[in-house]
mmCIF file with all atom_site columns, C-alpha atoms in Angstrom:
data_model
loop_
_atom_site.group_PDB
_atom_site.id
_atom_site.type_symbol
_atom_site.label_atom_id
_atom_site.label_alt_id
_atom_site.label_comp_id
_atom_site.label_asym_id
_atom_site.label_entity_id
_atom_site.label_seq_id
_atom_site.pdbx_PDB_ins_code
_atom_site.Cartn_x
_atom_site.Cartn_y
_atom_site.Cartn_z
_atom_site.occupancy
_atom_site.B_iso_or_equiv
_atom_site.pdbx_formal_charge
_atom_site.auth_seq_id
_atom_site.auth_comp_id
_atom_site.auth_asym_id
_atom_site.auth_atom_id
_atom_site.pdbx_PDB_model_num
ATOM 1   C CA . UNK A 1 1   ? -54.934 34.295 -87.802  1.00 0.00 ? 1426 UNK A CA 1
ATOM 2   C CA . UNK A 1 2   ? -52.256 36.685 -89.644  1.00 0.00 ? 1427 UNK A CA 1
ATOM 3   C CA . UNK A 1 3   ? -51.924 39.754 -87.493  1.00 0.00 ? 1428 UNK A CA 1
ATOM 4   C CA . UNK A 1 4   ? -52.171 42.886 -89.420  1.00 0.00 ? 1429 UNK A CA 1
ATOM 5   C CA . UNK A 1 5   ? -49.487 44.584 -86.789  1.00 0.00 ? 1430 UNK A CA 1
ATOM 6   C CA . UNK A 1 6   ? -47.005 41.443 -88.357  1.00 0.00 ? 1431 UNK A CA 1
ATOM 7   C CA . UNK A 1 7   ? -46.841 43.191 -91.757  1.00 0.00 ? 1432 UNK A CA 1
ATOM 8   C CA . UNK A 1 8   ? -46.581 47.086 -91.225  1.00 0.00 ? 1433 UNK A CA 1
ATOM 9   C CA . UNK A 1 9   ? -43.804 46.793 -94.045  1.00 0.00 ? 1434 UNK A CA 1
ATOM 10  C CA . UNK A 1 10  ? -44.804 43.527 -95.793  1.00 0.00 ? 1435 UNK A CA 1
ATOM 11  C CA . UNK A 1 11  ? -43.852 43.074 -99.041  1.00 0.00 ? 1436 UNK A CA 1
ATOM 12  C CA . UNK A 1 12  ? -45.663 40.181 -100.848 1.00 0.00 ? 1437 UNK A CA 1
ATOM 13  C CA . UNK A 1 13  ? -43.869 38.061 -103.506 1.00 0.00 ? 1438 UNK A CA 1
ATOM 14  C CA . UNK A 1 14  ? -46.458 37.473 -106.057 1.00 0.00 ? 1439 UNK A CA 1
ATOM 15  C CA . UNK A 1 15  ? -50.252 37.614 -106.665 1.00 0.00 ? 1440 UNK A CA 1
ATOM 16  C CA . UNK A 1 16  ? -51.038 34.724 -104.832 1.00 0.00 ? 1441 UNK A CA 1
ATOM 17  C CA . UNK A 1 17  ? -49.593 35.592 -101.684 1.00 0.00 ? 1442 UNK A CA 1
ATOM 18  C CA . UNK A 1 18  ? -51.176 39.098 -101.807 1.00 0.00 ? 1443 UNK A CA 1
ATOM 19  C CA . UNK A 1 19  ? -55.036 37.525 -102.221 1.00 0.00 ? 1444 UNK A CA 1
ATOM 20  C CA . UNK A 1 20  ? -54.305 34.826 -99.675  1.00 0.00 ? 1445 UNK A CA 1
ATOM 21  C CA . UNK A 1 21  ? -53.518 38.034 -96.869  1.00 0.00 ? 1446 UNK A CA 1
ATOM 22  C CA . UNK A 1 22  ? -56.149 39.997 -98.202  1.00 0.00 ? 1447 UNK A CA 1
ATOM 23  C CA . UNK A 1 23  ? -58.413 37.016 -97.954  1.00 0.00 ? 1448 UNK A CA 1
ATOM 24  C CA . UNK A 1 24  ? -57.805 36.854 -94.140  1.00 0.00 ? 1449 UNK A CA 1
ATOM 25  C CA . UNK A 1 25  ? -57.603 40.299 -93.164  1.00 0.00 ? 1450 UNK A CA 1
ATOM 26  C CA . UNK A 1 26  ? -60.883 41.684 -94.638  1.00 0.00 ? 1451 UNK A CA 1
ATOM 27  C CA . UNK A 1 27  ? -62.129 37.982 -93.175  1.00 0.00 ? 1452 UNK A CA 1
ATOM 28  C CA . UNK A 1 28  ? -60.890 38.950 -89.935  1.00 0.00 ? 1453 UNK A CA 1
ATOM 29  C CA . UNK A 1 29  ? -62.078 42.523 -89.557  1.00 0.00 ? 1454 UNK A CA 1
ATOM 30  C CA . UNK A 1 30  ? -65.764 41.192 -90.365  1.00 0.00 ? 1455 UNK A CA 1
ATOM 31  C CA . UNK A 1 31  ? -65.909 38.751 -87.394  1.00 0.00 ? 1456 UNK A CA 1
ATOM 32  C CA . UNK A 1 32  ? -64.956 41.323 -85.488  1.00 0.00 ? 1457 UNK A CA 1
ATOM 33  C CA . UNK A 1 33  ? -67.726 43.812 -87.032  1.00 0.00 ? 1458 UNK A CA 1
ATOM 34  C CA . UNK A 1 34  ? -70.389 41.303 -86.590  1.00 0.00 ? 1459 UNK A CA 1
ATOM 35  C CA . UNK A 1 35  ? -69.209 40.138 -83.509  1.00 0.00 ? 1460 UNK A CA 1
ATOM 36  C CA . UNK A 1 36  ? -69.415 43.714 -82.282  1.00 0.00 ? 1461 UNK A CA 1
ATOM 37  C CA . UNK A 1 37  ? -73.205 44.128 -84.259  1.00 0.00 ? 1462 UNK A CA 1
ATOM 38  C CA . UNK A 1 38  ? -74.559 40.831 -85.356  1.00 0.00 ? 1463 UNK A CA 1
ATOM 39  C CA . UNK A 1 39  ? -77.364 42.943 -87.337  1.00 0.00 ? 1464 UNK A CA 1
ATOM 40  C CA . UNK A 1 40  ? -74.640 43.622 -89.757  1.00 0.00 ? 1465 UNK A CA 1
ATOM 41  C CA . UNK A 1 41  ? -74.074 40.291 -90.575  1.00 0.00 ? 1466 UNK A CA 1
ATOM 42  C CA . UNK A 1 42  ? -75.594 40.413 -93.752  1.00 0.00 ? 1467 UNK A CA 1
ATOM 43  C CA . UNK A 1 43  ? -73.915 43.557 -94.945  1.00 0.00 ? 1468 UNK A CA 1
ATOM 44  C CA . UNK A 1 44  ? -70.819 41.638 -93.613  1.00 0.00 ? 1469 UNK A CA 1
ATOM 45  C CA . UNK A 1 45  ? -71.557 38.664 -95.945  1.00 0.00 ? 1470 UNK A CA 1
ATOM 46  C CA . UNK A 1 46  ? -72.215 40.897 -99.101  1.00 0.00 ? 1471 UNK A CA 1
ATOM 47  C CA . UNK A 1 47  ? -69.168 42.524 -98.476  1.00 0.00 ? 1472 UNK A CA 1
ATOM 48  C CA . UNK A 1 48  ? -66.775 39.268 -97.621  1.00 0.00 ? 1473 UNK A CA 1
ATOM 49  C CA . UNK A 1 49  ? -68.596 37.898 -100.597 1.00 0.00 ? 1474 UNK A CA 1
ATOM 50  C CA . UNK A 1 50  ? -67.657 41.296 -102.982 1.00 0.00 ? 1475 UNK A CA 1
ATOM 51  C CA . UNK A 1 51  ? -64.055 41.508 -102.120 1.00 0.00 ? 1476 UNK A CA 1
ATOM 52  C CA . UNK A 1 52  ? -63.753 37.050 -102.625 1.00 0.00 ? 1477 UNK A CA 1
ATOM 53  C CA . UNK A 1 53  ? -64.874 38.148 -106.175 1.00 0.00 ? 1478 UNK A CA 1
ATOM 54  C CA . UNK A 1 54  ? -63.154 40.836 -106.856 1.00 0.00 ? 1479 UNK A CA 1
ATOM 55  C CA . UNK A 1 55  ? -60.110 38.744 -106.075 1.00 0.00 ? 1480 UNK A CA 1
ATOM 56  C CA . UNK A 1 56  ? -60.575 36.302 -108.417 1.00 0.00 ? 1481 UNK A CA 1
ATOM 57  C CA . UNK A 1 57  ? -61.769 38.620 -111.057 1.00 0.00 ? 1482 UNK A CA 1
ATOM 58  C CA . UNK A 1 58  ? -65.685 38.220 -110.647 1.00 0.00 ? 1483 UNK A CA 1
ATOM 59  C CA . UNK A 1 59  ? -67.966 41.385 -110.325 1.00 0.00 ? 1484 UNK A CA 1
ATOM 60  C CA . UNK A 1 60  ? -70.857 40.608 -108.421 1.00 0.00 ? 1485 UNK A CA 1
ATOM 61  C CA . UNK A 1 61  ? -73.685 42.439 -107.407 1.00 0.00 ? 1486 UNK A CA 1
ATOM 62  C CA . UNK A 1 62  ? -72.836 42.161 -103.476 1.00 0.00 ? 1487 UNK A CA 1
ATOM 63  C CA . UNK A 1 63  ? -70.784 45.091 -104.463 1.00 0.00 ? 1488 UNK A CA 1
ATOM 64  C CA . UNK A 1 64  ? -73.645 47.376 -105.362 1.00 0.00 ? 1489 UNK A CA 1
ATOM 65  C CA . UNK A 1 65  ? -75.317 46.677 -101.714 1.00 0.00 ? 1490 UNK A CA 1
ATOM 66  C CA . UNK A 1 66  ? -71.981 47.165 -100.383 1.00 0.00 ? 1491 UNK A CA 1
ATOM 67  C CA . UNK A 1 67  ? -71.466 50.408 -101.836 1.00 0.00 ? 1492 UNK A CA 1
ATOM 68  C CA . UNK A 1 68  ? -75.202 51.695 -102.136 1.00 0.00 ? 1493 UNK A CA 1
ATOM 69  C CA . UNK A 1 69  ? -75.232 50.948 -97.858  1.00 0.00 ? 1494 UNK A CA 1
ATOM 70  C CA . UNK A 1 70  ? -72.331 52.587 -96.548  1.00 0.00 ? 1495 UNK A CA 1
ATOM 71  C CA . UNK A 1 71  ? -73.572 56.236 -96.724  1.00 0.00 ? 1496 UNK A CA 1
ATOM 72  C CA . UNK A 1 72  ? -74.388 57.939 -93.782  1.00 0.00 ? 1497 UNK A CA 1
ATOM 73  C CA . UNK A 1 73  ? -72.542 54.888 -91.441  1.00 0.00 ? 1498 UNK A CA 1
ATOM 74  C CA . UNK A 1 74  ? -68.899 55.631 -90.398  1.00 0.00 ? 1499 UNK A CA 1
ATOM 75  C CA . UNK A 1 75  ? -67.825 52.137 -89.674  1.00 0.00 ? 1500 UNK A CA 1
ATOM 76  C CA . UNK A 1 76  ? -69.629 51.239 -93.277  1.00 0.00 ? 1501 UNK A CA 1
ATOM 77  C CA . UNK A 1 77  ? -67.745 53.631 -95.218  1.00 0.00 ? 1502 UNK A CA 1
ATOM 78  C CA . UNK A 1 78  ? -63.971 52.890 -93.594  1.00 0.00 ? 1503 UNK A CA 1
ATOM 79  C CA . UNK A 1 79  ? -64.584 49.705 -94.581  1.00 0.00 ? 1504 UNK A CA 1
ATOM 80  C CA . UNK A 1 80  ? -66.000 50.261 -98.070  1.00 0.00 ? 1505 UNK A CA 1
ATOM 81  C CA . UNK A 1 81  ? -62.941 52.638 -98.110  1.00 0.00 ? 1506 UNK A CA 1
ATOM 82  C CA . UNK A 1 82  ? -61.080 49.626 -97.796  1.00 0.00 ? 1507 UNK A CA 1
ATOM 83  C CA . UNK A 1 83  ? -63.029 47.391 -100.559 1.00 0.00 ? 1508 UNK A CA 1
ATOM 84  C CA . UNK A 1 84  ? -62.405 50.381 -103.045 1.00 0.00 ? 1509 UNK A CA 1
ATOM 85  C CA . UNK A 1 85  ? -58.585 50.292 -102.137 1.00 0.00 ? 1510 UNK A CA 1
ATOM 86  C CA . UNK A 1 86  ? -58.930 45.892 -102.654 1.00 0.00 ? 1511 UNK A CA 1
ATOM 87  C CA . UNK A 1 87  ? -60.542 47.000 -106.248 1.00 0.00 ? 1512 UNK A CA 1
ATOM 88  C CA . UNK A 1 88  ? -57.715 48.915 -107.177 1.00 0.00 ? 1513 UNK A CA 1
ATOM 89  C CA . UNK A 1 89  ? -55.243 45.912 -106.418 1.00 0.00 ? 1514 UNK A CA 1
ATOM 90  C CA . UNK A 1 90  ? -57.433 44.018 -108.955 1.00 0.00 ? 1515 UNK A CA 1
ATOM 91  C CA . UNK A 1 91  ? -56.398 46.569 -111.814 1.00 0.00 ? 1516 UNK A CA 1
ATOM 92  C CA . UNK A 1 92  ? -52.224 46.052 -111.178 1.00 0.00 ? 1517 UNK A CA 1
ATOM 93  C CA . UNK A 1 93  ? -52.172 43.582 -113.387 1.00 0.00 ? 1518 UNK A CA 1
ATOM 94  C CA . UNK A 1 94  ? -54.275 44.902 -116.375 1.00 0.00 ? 1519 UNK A CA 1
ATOM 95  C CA . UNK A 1 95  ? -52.108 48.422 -115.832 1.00 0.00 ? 1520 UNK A CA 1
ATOM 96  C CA . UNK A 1 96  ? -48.708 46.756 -115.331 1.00 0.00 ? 1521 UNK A CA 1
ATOM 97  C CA . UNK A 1 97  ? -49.783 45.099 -118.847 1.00 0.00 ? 1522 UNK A CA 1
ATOM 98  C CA . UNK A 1 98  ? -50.345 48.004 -120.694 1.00 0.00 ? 1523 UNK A CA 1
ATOM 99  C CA . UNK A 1 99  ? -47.303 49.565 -119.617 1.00 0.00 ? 1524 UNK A CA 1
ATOM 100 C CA . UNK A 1 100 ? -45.038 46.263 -120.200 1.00 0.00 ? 1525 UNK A CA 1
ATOM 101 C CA . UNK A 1 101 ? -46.642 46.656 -124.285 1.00 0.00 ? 1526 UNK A CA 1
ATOM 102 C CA . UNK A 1 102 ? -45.712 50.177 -123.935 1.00 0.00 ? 1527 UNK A CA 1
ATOM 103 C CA . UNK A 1 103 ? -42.197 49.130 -123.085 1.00 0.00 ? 1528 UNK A CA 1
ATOM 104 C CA . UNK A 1 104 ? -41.424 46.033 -125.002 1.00 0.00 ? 1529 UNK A CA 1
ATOM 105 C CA . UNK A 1 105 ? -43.079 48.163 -128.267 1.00 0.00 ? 1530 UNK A CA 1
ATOM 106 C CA . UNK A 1 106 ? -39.791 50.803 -127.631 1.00 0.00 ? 1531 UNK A CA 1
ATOM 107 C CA . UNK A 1 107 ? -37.890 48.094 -127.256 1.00 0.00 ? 1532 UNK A CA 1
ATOM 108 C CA . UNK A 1 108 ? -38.505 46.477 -130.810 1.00 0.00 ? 1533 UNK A CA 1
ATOM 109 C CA . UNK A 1 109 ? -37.664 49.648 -132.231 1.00 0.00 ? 1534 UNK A CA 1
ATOM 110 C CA . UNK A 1 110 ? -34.366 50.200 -130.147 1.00 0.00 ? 1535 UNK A CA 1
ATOM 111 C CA . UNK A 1 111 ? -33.586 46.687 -131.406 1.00 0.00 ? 1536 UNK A CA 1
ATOM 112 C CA . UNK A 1 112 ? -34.273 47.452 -135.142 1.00 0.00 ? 1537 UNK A CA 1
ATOM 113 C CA . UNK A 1 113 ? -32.960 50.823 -135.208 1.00 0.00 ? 1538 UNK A CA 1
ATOM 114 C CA . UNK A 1 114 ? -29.775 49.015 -133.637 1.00 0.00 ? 1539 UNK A CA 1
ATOM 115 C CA . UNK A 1 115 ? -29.893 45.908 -136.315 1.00 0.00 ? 1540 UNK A CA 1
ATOM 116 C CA . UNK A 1 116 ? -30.162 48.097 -138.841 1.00 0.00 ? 1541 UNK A CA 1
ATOM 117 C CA . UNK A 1 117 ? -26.538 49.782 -138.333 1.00 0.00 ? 1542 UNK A CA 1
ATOM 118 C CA . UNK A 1 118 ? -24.965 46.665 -137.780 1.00 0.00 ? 1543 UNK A CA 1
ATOM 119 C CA . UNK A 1 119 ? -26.285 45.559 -140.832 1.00 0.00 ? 1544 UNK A CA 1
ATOM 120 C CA . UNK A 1 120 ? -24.944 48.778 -142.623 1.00 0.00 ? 1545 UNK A CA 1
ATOM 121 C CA . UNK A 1 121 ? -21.466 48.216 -140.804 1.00 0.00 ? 1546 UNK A CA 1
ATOM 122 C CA . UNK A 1 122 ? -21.123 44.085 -141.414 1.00 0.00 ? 1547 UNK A CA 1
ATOM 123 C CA . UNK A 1 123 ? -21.735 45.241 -145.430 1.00 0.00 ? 1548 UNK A CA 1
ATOM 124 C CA . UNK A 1 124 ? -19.188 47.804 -145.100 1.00 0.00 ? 1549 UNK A CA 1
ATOM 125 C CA . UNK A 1 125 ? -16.713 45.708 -143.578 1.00 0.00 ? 1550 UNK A CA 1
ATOM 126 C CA . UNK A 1 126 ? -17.013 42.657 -146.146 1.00 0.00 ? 1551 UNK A CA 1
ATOM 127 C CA . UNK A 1 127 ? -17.036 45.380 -149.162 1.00 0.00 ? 1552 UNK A CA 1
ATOM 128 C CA . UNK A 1 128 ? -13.324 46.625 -147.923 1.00 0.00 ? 1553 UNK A CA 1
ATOM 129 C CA . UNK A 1 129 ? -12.081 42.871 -147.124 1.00 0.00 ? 1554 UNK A CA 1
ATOM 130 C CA . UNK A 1 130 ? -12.220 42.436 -151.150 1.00 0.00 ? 1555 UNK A CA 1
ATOM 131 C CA . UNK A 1 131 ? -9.825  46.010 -151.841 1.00 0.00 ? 1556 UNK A CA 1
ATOM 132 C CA . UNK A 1 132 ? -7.637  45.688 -148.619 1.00 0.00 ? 1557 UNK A CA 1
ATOM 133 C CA . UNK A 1 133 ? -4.523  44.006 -148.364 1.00 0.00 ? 1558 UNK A CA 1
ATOM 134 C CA . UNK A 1 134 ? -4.467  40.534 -146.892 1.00 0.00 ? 1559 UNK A CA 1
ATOM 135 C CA . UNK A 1 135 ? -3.931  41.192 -143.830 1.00 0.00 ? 1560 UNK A CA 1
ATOM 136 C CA . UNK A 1 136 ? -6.405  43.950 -143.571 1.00 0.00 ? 1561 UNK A CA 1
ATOM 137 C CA . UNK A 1 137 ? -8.838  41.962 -145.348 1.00 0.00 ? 1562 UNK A CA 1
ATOM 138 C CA . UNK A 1 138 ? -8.798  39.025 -142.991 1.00 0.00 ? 1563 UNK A CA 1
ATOM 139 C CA . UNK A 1 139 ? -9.225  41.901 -139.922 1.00 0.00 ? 1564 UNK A CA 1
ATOM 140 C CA . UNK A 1 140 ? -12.654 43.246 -141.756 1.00 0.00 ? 1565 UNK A CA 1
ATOM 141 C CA . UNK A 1 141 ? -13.409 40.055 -142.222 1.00 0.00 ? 1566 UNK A CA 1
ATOM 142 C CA . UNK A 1 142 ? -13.604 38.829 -138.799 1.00 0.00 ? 1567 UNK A CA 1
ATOM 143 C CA . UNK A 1 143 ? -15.511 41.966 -137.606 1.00 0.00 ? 1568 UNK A CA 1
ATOM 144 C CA . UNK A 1 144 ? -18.039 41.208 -140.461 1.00 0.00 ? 1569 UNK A CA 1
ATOM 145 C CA . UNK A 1 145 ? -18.877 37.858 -139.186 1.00 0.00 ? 1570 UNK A CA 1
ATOM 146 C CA . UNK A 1 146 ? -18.862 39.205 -135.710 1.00 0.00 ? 1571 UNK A CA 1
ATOM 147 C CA . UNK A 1 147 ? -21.576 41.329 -136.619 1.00 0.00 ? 1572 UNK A CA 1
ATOM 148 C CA . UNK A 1 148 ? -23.056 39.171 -139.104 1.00 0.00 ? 1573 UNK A CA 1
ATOM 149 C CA . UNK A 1 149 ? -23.559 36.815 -135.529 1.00 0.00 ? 1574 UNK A CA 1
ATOM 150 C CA . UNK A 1 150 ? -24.738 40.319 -133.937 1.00 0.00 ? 1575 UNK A CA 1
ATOM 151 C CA . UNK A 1 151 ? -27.346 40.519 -136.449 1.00 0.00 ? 1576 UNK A CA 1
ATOM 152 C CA . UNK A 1 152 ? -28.549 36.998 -135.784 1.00 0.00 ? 1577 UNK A CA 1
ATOM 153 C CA . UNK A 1 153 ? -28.523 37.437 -132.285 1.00 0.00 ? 1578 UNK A CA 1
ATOM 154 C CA . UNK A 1 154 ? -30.581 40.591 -132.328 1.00 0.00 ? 1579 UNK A CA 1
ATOM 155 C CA . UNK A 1 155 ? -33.192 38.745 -134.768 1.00 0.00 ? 1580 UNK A CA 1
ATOM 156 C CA . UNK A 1 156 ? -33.255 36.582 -131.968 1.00 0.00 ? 1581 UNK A CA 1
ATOM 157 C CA . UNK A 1 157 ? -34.130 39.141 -129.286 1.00 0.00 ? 1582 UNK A CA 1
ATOM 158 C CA . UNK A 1 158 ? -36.925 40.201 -131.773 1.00 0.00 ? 1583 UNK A CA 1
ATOM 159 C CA . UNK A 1 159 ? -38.546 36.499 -131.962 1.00 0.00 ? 1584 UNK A CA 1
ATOM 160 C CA . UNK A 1 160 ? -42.088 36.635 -130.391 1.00 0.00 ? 1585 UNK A CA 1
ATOM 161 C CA . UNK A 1 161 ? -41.209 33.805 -127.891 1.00 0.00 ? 1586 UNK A CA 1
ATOM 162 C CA . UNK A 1 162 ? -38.611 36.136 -126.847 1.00 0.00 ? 1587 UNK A CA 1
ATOM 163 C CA . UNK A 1 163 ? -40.345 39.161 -126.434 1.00 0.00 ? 1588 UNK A CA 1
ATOM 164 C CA . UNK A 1 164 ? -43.216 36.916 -124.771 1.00 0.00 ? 1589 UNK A CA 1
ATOM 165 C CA . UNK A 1 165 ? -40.825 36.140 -121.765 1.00 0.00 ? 1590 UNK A CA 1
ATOM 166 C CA . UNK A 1 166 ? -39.648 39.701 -121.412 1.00 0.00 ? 1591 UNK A CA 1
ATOM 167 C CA . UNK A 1 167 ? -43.279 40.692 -121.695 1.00 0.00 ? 1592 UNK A CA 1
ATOM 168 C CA . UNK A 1 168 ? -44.480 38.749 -119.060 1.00 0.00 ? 1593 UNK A CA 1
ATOM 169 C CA . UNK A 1 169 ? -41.386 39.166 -116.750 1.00 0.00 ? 1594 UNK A CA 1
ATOM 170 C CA . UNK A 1 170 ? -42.126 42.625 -117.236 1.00 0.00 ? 1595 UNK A CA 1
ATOM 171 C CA . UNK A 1 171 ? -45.706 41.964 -116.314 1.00 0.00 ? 1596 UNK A CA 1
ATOM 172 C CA . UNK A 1 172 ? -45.031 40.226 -112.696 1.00 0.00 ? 1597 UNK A CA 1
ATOM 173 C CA . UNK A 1 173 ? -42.495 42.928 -111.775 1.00 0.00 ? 1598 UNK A CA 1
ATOM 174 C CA . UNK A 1 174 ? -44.810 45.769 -112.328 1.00 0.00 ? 1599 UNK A CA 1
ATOM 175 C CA . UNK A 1 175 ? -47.530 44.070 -110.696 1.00 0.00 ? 1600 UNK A CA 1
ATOM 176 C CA . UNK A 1 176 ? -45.308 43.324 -107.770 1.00 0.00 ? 1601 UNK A CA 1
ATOM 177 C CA . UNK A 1 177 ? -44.499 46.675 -107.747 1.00 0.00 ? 1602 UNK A CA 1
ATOM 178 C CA . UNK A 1 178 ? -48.363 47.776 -107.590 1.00 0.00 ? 1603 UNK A CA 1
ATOM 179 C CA . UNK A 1 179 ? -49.219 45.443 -104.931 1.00 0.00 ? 1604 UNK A CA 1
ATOM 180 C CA . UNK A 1 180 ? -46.520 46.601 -102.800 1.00 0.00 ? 1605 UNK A CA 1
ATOM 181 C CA . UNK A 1 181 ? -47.341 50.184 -102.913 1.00 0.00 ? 1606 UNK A CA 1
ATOM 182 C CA . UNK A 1 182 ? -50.836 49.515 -102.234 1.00 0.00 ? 1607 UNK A CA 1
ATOM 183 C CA . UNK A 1 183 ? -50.894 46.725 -99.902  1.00 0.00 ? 1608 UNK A CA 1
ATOM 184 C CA . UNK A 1 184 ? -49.635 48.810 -96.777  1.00 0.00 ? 1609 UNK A CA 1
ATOM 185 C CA . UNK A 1 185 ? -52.029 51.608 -96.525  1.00 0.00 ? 1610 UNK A CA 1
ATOM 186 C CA . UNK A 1 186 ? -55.049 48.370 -97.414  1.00 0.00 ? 1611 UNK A CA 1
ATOM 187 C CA . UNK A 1 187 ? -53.560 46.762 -94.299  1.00 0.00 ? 1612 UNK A CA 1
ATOM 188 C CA . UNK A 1 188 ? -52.811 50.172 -91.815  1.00 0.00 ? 1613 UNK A CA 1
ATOM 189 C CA . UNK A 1 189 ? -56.275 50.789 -92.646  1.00 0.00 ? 1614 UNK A CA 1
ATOM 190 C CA . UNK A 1 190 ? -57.849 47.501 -91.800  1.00 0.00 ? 1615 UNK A CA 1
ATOM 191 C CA . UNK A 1 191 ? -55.581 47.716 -88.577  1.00 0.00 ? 1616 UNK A CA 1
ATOM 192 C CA . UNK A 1 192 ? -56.715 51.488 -87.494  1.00 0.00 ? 1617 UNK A CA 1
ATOM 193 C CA . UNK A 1 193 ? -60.454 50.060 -87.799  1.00 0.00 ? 1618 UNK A CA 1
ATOM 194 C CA . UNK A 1 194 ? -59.122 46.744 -85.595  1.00 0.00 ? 1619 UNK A CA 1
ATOM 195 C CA . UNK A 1 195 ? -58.455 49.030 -83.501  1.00 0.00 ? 1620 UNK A CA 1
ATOM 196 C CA . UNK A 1 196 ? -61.778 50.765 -83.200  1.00 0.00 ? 1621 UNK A CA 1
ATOM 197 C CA . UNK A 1 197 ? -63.553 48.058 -83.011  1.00 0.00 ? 1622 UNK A CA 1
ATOM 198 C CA . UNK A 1 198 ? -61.406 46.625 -80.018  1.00 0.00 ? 1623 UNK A CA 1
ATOM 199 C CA . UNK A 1 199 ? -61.737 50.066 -78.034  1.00 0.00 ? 1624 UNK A CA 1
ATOM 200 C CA . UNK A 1 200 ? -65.369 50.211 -78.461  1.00 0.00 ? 1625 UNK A CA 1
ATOM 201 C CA . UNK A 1 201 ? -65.423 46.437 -77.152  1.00 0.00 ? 1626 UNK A CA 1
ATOM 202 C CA . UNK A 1 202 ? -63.314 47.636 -73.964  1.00 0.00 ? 1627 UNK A CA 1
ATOM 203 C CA . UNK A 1 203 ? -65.378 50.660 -72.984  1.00 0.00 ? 1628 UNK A CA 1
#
């Protein structure tokens, strides 16, 4: 069992990891709720059974008795609290998308705005290596094949296998980033009803 005290700042290191804890916790909090009131059970299973989905991108319609049940019951509601903050983990990915297109769609531009000037300086250069004196000439003409290999190396960073990798690096980072902003409060909140639950046991 993977304490929820263990991981007041946790940082998970991909995806994976982040399901896998989330898995446990919200696993862990329901034995506790039934144990507490076996005639939630069910609710408990609809809800174990809405969160396993969400996590592996399935909507179900567990979710709608989760949600259409926890009105009017505190405990209910924290923990559908909870299953709406699990939700929004689920949508990291799909935002940290959208903003890696966002950012790789600058960066094309940056890189053609950028090729386009070398090419305008490599002609330049080889234009005045033909009128300059030799050794002039031979000077321009180095600097126009250094750019000439600038320009091939920028058509490189343009190549969609390229951008690919940088999208998807992109991708994991921001999604990292997501989880990790989120995943704290999921698991302070899961702890604070632990907590609850354990008091109401003891008294």
């Amino acid at each position: 069992m993977i304490l929820v005290e263990e991981h007041a700042d946790f940082v998970v290191k991909n995806e994976e990891e982040a399901k896998h804890l989330l898995r446990v916790e919200i696993g862990d909090l329901l034995h506790m709720l039934v144990r507490q009131t076996p005639g939630l059970k069910n609710w408990a299973t609809s809800v174990q059974d809405c969160v396993y989905g969400m996590l592996e991108g399935d909507t179900k319609d567990s979710c709608r008795a989760v949600y259409s049940e926890h009105i009017g019951d505190e405990t209910k509601h924290a923990v559908w609290r909870i299953v709406e903050r699990i939700l929004f983990t689920t949508r990291c990915r799909v935002i940290a998308s959208q903003e890696a297109d966002e950012k790789i769609a600058k960066f094309r531009i940056r890189i053609y705005d950028f090729e386009t000037g070398v090419l305008m300086v490599t002609s330049v250069a080889l234009l005045l290596s033909v009128h300059l004196p030799t050794p002039m000439a031979i000077v321009t003409s180095i600097v126009g094949i250094i750019y000439s290999a600038l320009v091939v190396w920028l058509k490189l960073r343009r190549s969609p296998l390229f951008l690919e990798w940088l999208k998807n690096r992109e991708v994991r980072k921001r999604t990292l980033a997501c989880l990790n902003n989120i995943m704290p409060g999921i698991l302070s909140e899961i702890r604070e009803i632990k907590e609850s639950l354990n008091l109401r046991l003891s008294s």
